């Protein structure tokens, strides 16, 4: 249930509604807008007469949230959420590009690629230190050493960092070294991990599961938000279909659909979305044109020798050209890079 307070509502009036909600067993979440306060009561509304709230002083309107996700819903939070991290922001007029190698491989590799992507306008350096590989024999990432390198390079080049967490045991390490914590597609429904991430105060980049519906993605976000962490950035990274010419089928329509139902920013990952270097730029352009709040692009200076995802990593010169194209597309739809 959402209770929209009038512009003129005093703190006392908001407090009275809050108290009543708590007394009726609701968990209360608050959105303070430019003019208005909105209270969200999460709980069972079957036995509640919403007119009791409608008649309270300072209340403008009471709405039921019909979607199963509540805090992630646009009904609860009509304005876009803007997630800010260092120089980067997601959800406003800026299209924020996160780029880097799939995995941190060495100090030299990370510096080389980070310098290139920063020069081209990427605002976030993205690379994995813990890698969820399909094969247990494939490179699994550098672990803590990789996170330390991310922090070192991020600080020296003044660029925010994002890296993937695979299990709760890695959380302290992530908090120490990384600005944005990524939950990968395979962990989108790891509910105990999502709950833990609700208790921290760092942004979470939540990728859509391989076979997850948009509603399931938003329910996963709800797990994080219900713990009080509202800084969730969603990511469309392609889903499994019967198609075999691409690694995944990138669902561009998920971008406007999600933006209609949720206030959370959504970015797109055409690298994992297609799995092929030559398909990354077209799908990146399409995602920005469709309104994505940002992108994840895998870039490698020597992809033939990359320890993971070389085939979908673009060269720095291709990234440079792509960023130029994206600037024009962003401009055409009233945004900036
Ligand atoms: C990644 O971002 O490197 C990754 C493993 O992606 P996903 O979880 O989308 O497969
Ligand atoms: Mn990858």
Tab-separated table of C-alpha atoms and ligand atoms in Angstrom:
chain	number	residue	atom	x	y	z
A	1	UNK	CA	0.000	0.000	0.000
A	2	UNK	CA	1.294	3.461	-0.916
A	3	UNK	CA	0.264	6.567	0.960
A	4	UNK	CA	0.930	9.808	-0.869
A	5	UNK	CA	1.045	12.765	1.499
A	6	UNK	CA	-0.053	16.247	0.450
A	7	UNK	CA	2.574	18.924	-0.298
A	8	UNK	CA	1.332	20.699	2.805
A	9	UNK	CA	1.559	17.678	5.142
A	10	UNK	CA	3.567	18.392	8.288
A	11	UNK	CA	6.130	16.051	9.814
A	12	UNK	CA	3.615	15.266	12.530
A	13	UNK	CA	1.017	14.152	9.982
A	14	UNK	CA	3.555	11.907	8.256
A	15	UNK	CA	4.535	10.502	11.624
A	16	UNK	CA	0.923	9.716	12.542
A	17	UNK	CA	0.441	7.709	9.341
A	18	UNK	CA	3.767	5.947	9.905
A	19	UNK	CA	2.736	4.954	13.444
A	20	UNK	CA	-0.622	3.646	12.313
A	21	UNK	CA	1.025	1.551	9.607
A	22	UNK	CA	3.466	0.058	12.100
A	23	UNK	CA	0.685	-0.635	14.561
A	24	UNK	CA	-1.135	-2.565	11.839
A	25	UNK	CA	1.952	-4.695	11.258
A	26	UNK	CA	3.364	-3.014	8.156
A	27	UNK	CA	7.039	-2.545	7.428
A	28	UNK	CA	7.306	1.144	6.511
A	29	UNK	CA	9.546	2.594	3.781
A	30	UNK	CA	9.664	6.268	2.942
A	31	UNK	CA	10.358	8.199	-0.247
A	32	UNK	CA	10.988	11.892	0.228
A	33	UNK	CA	10.275	13.576	-3.097
A	34	UNK	CA	10.919	17.187	-4.075
A	35	UNK	CA	7.502	18.280	-2.837
A	36	UNK	CA	5.883	15.225	-1.409
A	37	UNK	CA	6.493	12.415	1.003
A	38	UNK	CA	5.350	8.924	0.057
A	39	UNK	CA	5.063	6.120	2.580
A	40	UNK	CA	5.060	2.506	1.518
A	41	UNK	CA	3.493	-0.019	3.854
A	42	UNK	CA	4.681	-3.524	3.058
A	43	UNK	CA	2.516	-6.227	4.558
A	44	UNK	CA	-0.789	-7.997	4.362
A	45	UNK	CA	-3.558	-5.551	3.421
A	46	UNK	CA	-6.418	-8.037	3.271
A	47	UNK	CA	-7.939	-6.940	6.579
A	48	UNK	CA	-7.118	-3.272	6.234
A	49	UNK	CA	-9.746	-0.691	5.354
A	50	UNK	CA	-7.765	1.799	3.291
A	51	UNK	CA	-10.375	4.486	3.935
A	52	UNK	CA	-8.971	4.740	7.454
A	53	UNK	CA	-5.806	6.117	5.879
A	54	UNK	CA	-7.572	8.202	3.236
A	55	UNK	CA	-9.294	10.266	5.898
A	56	UNK	CA	-6.156	10.988	7.909
A	57	UNK	CA	-4.898	14.542	7.998
A	58	UNK	CA	-2.318	15.355	5.307
A	59	UNK	CA	-3.068	12.273	3.186
A	60	UNK	CA	-3.606	12.970	-0.510
A	61	UNK	CA	-4.253	9.471	-1.764
A	62	UNK	CA	-3.854	5.805	-0.924
A	63	UNK	CA	-2.941	3.299	-3.612
A	64	UNK	CA	-2.645	-0.445	-3.611
A	65	UNK	CA	0.454	-1.745	-5.394
A	66	UNK	CA	-0.882	-4.527	-7.523
A	67	UNK	CA	2.512	-5.852	-8.625
A	68	UNK	CA	4.184	-8.485	-6.424
A	69	UNK	CA	7.233	-6.234	-6.113
A	70	UNK	CA	6.483	-3.155	-4.055
A	71	UNK	CA	9.586	-1.068	-3.322
A	72	UNK	CA	10.859	-1.626	-6.862
A	73	UNK	CA	7.538	-0.516	-8.320
A	74	UNK	CA	6.971	2.859	-9.945
A	75	UNK	CA	3.748	3.233	-7.993
A	76	UNK	CA	5.763	3.477	-4.785
A	77	UNK	CA	8.442	5.733	-6.281
A	78	UNK	CA	7.150	7.660	-9.318
A	79	UNK	CA	10.418	9.471	-10.095
A	80	UNK	CA	13.443	7.650	-11.477
A	81	UNK	CA	15.909	6.514	-8.862
A	82	UNK	CA	19.332	7.947	-9.539
A	83	UNK	CA	22.192	5.855	-8.186
A	84	UNK	CA	25.376	7.861	-7.704
A	85	UNK	CA	28.849	6.441	-7.250
A	86	UNK	CA	31.900	8.706	-7.385
A	87	UNK	CA	31.745	10.430	-10.816
A	88	UNK	CA	29.175	7.993	-12.151
A	89	UNK	CA	25.406	8.187	-12.002
A	90	UNK	CA	22.714	5.831	-13.265
A	91	UNK	CA	19.106	6.732	-13.935
A	92	UNK	CA	19.243	10.389	-14.967
A	93	UNK	CA	20.092	12.109	-18.229
A	94	UNK	CA	23.496	10.529	-18.438
A	95	UNK	CA	24.150	7.194	-20.132
A	96	UNK	CA	26.880	5.675	-17.990
A	97	UNK	CA	29.263	3.260	-19.612
A	98	UNK	CA	31.003	0.588	-17.517
A	99	UNK	CA	33.858	-1.042	-19.382
A	100	UNK	CA	36.875	-3.242	-18.856
A	101	UNK	CA	38.121	-6.767	-19.334
A	102	UNK	CA	35.957	-9.739	-18.393
A	103	UNK	CA	38.540	-10.779	-15.763
A	104	UNK	CA	41.346	-9.043	-13.962
A	105	UNK	CA	44.354	-10.940	-15.296
A	106	UNK	CA	47.380	-8.899	-14.202
A	107	UNK	CA	48.346	-5.412	-13.061
A	108	UNK	CA	49.643	-4.506	-16.480
A	109	UNK	CA	46.545	-5.810	-18.250
A	110	UNK	CA	44.191	-3.917	-15.965
A	111	UNK	CA	46.099	-0.623	-16.189
A	112	UNK	CA	46.349	-0.844	-19.970
A	113	UNK	CA	42.638	-1.436	-20.470
A	114	UNK	CA	41.501	0.926	-17.715
A	115	UNK	CA	43.495	3.818	-19.221
A	116	UNK	CA	41.958	3.192	-22.633
A	117	UNK	CA	38.357	2.977	-21.469
A	118	UNK	CA	38.669	5.976	-19.168
A	119	UNK	CA	40.161	8.047	-22.012
A	120	UNK	CA	37.142	7.174	-24.172
A	121	UNK	CA	34.638	8.256	-21.512
A	122	UNK	CA	33.800	5.150	-19.476
A	123	UNK	CA	32.813	6.223	-15.966
A	124	UNK	CA	33.108	2.818	-14.311
A	125	UNK	CA	35.836	0.195	-14.595
A	126	UNK	CA	34.361	-3.285	-14.662
A	127	UNK	CA	36.309	-6.508	-14.254
A	128	UNK	CA	35.770	-9.769	-12.416
A	129	UNK	CA	37.990	-11.198	-9.705
A	130	UNK	CA	35.638	-14.088	-8.918
A	131	UNK	CA	34.400	-15.650	-12.136
A	132	UNK	CA	31.369	-17.929	-12.448
A	133	UNK	CA	32.749	-20.163	-15.210
A	134	UNK	CA	30.732	-22.887	-16.886
A	135	UNK	CA	33.736	-25.202	-16.608
A	136	UNK	CA	35.460	-25.805	-13.263
A	137	UNK	CA	38.727	-26.177	-15.220
A	138	UNK	CA	38.527	-22.676	-16.732
A	139	UNK	CA	40.249	-19.639	-15.165
A	140	UNK	CA	38.349	-18.816	-11.978
A	141	UNK	CA	39.710	-15.300	-11.399
A	142	UNK	CA	42.473	-13.814	-9.253
A	143	UNK	CA	40.289	-13.538	-6.137
A	144	UNK	CA	41.335	-10.989	-3.511
A	145	UNK	CA	44.461	-10.037	-5.465
A	146	UNK	CA	42.161	-9.062	-8.357
A	147	UNK	CA	40.010	-6.908	-6.086
A	148	UNK	CA	43.105	-5.170	-4.708
A	149	UNK	CA	44.195	-4.361	-8.241
A	150	UNK	CA	40.746	-2.979	-9.024
A	151	UNK	CA	40.951	-0.680	-6.023
A	152	UNK	CA	44.488	0.423	-6.861
A	153	UNK	CA	43.690	1.191	-10.500
A	154	UNK	CA	40.339	2.781	-9.622
A	155	UNK	CA	41.993	5.172	-7.181
A	156	UNK	CA	44.919	6.035	-9.361
A	157	UNK	CA	42.833	6.682	-12.471
A	158	UNK	CA	39.920	8.147	-10.506
A	159	UNK	CA	37.298	5.825	-11.871
A	160	UNK	CA	34.591	3.938	-9.966
A	161	UNK	CA	34.789	0.141	-9.946
A	162	UNK	CA	32.355	-2.745	-10.247
A	163	UNK	CA	33.093	-6.424	-9.706
A	164	UNK	CA	31.076	-9.573	-9.162
A	165	UNK	CA	30.344	-11.255	-5.862
A	166	UNK	CA	29.616	-14.984	-5.998
A	167	UNK	CA	28.914	-15.806	-2.372
A	168	UNK	CA	28.208	-14.181	0.976
A	169	UNK	CA	31.666	-15.128	2.278
A	170	UNK	CA	33.178	-12.637	-0.202
A	171	UNK	CA	31.138	-9.675	1.024
A	172	UNK	CA	33.651	-8.130	3.444
A	173	UNK	CA	36.300	-8.207	0.757
A	174	UNK	CA	33.978	-6.594	-1.776
A	175	UNK	CA	33.062	-3.847	0.665
A	176	UNK	CA	36.713	-3.120	1.292
A	177	UNK	CA	37.852	-2.829	-2.320
A	178	UNK	CA	34.931	-2.219	-4.704
A	179	UNK	CA	32.429	0.627	-5.284
A	180	UNK	CA	29.559	-1.298	-6.940
A	181	UNK	CA	28.857	-4.945	-6.227
A	182	UNK	CA	27.671	-7.003	-9.173
A	183	UNK	CA	25.353	-9.973	-8.786
A	184	UNK	CA	25.754	-12.152	-11.848
A	185	UNK	CA	23.030	-13.814	-13.871
A	186	UNK	CA	23.608	-17.158	-12.171
A	187	UNK	CA	23.078	-15.659	-8.749
A	188	UNK	CA	20.011	-13.547	-9.506
A	189	UNK	CA	17.865	-15.921	-7.500
A	190	UNK	CA	20.373	-16.607	-4.723
A	191	UNK	CA	17.989	-15.170	-2.166
A	192	UNK	CA	20.246	-15.493	0.871
A	193	UNK	CA	22.925	-13.498	-0.974
A	194	UNK	CA	20.364	-10.888	-2.059
A	195	UNK	CA	19.140	-10.509	1.535
A	196	UNK	CA	22.689	-9.872	2.766
A	197	UNK	CA	23.144	-7.239	0.073
A	198	UNK	CA	20.050	-5.503	1.402
A	199	UNK	CA	21.862	-4.793	4.634
A	200	UNK	CA	24.830	-2.982	3.143
A	201	UNK	CA	25.015	0.544	1.817
A	202	UNK	CA	26.783	0.152	-1.493
A	203	UNK	CA	25.069	0.038	-4.889
A	204	UNK	CA	24.241	-3.347	-6.343
A	205	UNK	CA	24.359	-4.130	-10.049
A	206	UNK	CA	21.834	-6.918	-10.475
A	207	UNK	CA	21.949	-8.882	-13.716
A	208	UNK	CA	18.937	-10.633	-15.164
A	209	UNK	CA	19.073	-14.416	-14.814
A	210	UNK	CA	19.589	-16.587	-17.872
A	211	UNK	CA	15.950	-17.610	-17.935
A	212	UNK	CA	14.398	-15.002	-15.665
A	213	UNK	CA	11.325	-12.996	-16.535
A	214	UNK	CA	11.325	-9.246	-15.992
A	215	UNK	CA	9.030	-9.787	-13.016
A	216	UNK	CA	11.501	-12.240	-11.484
A	217	UNK	CA	14.287	-9.687	-11.989
A	218	UNK	CA	12.221	-7.068	-10.167
A	219	UNK	CA	11.418	-9.549	-7.384
A	220	UNK	CA	15.151	-10.154	-6.975
A	221	UNK	CA	15.636	-6.376	-6.673
A	222	UNK	CA	12.844	-6.351	-4.093
A	223	UNK	CA	14.820	-8.785	-1.918
A	224	UNK	CA	17.695	-6.310	-1.793
A	225	UNK	CA	15.465	-3.273	-1.297
A	226	UNK	CA	13.391	-4.862	1.448
A	227	UNK	CA	16.555	-4.884	3.556
A	228	UNK	CA	16.861	-1.096	3.118
A	229	UNK	CA	19.382	-0.908	0.278
A	230	UNK	CA	17.546	1.046	-2.420
A	231	UNK	CA	20.550	1.553	-4.716
A	232	UNK	CA	19.923	-1.209	-7.202
A	233	UNK	CA	20.936	-0.967	-10.852
A	234	UNK	CA	19.312	-3.596	-13.071
A	235	UNK	CA	21.046	-5.112	-16.070
A	236	UNK	CA	19.670	-6.813	-19.171
A	237	UNK	CA	22.344	-9.292	-20.304
A	238	UNK	CA	20.461	-11.570	-22.658
A	239	UNK	CA	18.330	-14.611	-21.980
A	240	UNK	CA	18.358	-18.220	-23.155
A	241	UNK	CA	16.221	-18.932	-26.192
A	242	UNK	CA	16.288	-21.526	-28.956
A	243	UNK	CA	18.651	-19.302	-30.973
A	244	UNK	CA	22.213	-20.584	-31.377
A	245	UNK	CA	23.889	-17.941	-33.564
A	246	UNK	CA	24.320	-15.700	-30.544
A	247	UNK	CA	25.404	-16.706	-27.017
A	248	UNK	CA	22.173	-15.268	-25.576
A	249	UNK	CA	19.217	-13.398	-27.001
A	250	UNK	CA	19.481	-9.802	-25.907
A	251	UNK	CA	16.049	-8.574	-24.907
A	252	UNK	CA	16.102	-4.894	-25.811
A	253	UNK	CA	12.400	-4.611	-25.038
A	254	UNK	CA	13.208	-5.380	-21.388
A	255	UNK	CA	14.594	-1.838	-21.157
A	256	UNK	CA	11.396	0.177	-21.784
A	257	UNK	CA	9.235	-2.483	-20.114
A	258	UNK	CA	11.286	-2.377	-16.929
A	259	UNK	CA	11.364	1.414	-16.964
A	260	UNK	CA	7.590	1.484	-17.156
A	261	UNK	CA	7.117	-0.792	-14.154
A	262	UNK	CA	10.062	0.282	-12.035
A	263	UNK	CA	11.894	3.448	-11.041
A	264	UNK	CA	15.237	1.618	-10.891
A	265	UNK	CA	17.891	2.331	-13.520
A	266	UNK	CA	18.479	-0.396	-16.095
A	267	UNK	CA	21.636	-0.837	-18.113
A	268	UNK	CA	22.432	-3.288	-20.908
A	269	UNK	CA	25.292	-5.704	-21.450
A	270	UNK	CA	25.645	-6.429	-25.174
A	271	UNK	CA	28.908	-8.318	-24.568
A	272	UNK	CA	27.283	-11.176	-22.683
A	273	UNK	CA	24.026	-10.431	-24.495
A	274	UNK	CA	25.467	-11.534	-27.835
A	275	UNK	CA	28.773	-13.225	-27.027
A	276	UNK	CA	30.299	-12.034	-30.278
A	277	UNK	CA	32.624	-9.102	-30.832
A	278	UNK	CA	31.040	-7.955	-34.078
A	279	UNK	CA	27.556	-7.854	-32.518
A	280	UNK	CA	28.498	-5.739	-29.512
A	281	UNK	CA	28.429	-2.307	-31.152
A	282	UNK	CA	25.079	-2.716	-32.968
A	283	UNK	CA	23.369	-3.959	-29.804
A	284	UNK	CA	25.007	-1.266	-27.664
A	285	UNK	CA	23.678	1.369	-30.061
A	286	UNK	CA	20.233	-0.223	-30.001
A	287	UNK	CA	20.193	-0.359	-26.195
A	288	UNK	CA	21.048	3.325	-25.849
A	289	UNK	CA	18.433	4.218	-28.465
A	290	UNK	CA	15.886	2.176	-26.474
A	291	UNK	CA	16.625	4.258	-23.377
A	292	UNK	CA	19.159	2.182	-21.404
A	293	UNK	CA	20.624	4.108	-18.488
A	294	UNK	CA	24.040	2.698	-19.207
A	295	UNK	CA	26.041	-0.147	-20.672
A	296	UNK	CA	28.542	-2.820	-19.759
A	297	UNK	CA	31.108	-3.385	-22.490
A	298	UNK	CA	33.937	-5.893	-22.328
A	299	UNK	CA	37.140	-4.435	-23.778
A	300	UNK	CA	40.519	-6.158	-24.149
A	301	UNK	CA	43.723	-4.991	-25.851
A	302	UNK	CA	44.712	-8.602	-26.639
A	303	UNK	CA	41.478	-10.574	-26.742
A	304	UNK	CA	43.058	-13.586	-28.465
A	305	UNK	CA	44.974	-14.203	-25.248
A	306	UNK	CA	42.262	-13.122	-22.778
A	307	UNK	CA	41.696	-15.617	-19.963
A	308	UNK	CA	37.921	-15.280	-20.335
A	309	UNK	CA	35.418	-14.004	-22.894
A	310	UNK	CA	37.994	-12.936	-25.499
A	311	UNK	CA	35.558	-13.643	-28.350
A	312	UNK	CA	33.106	-11.020	-27.125
A	313	UNK	CA	35.665	-8.413	-26.040
A	314	UNK	CA	36.106	-5.472	-28.365
A	315	UNK	CA	39.427	-3.759	-29.080
A	316	UNK	CA	40.132	-0.330	-27.576
A	317	UNK	CA	39.911	1.334	-31.003
A	318	UNK	CA	36.476	-0.242	-31.561
A	319	UNK	CA	35.406	0.986	-28.126
A	320	UNK	CA	36.581	4.482	-29.024
A	321	UNK	CA	34.488	4.507	-32.197
A	322	UNK	CA	31.486	3.044	-30.419
A	323	UNK	CA	31.585	5.749	-27.743
A	324	UNK	CA	31.555	8.404	-30.468
A	325	UNK	CA	28.481	6.797	-32.021
A	326	UNK	CA	26.769	6.432	-28.667
A	327	UNK	CA	27.297	10.127	-27.961
A	328	UNK	CA	25.313	10.984	-31.083
A	329	UNK	CA	22.537	8.532	-30.238
A	330	UNK	CA	22.324	9.802	-26.670
A	331	UNK	CA	22.139	13.374	-27.915
A	332	UNK	CA	19.327	12.466	-30.312
A	333	UNK	CA	17.173	11.296	-27.394
A	334	UNK	CA	18.044	14.142	-25.043
A	335	UNK	CA	20.729	12.360	-23.037
A	336	UNK	CA	24.480	12.616	-22.630
A	337	UNK	CA	27.393	10.213	-22.193
B	1	LIG	C1	30.160	-11.069	-16.265
B	1	LIG	O1	29.590	-9.975	-16.178
B	1	LIG	O2	31.390	-11.191	-16.440
B	1	LIG	C2	29.314	-12.265	-16.218
B	1	LIG	C3	29.788	-13.445	-15.842
B	1	LIG	O3	28.072	-11.997	-16.625
B	1	LIG	P1	26.696	-12.788	-16.441
B	1	LIG	O4	26.517	-12.982	-14.969
B	1	LIG	O5	25.712	-11.863	-17.060
B	1	LIG	O6	26.839	-14.069	-17.197
B	2	LIG	MN1	32.569	-11.884	-19.188
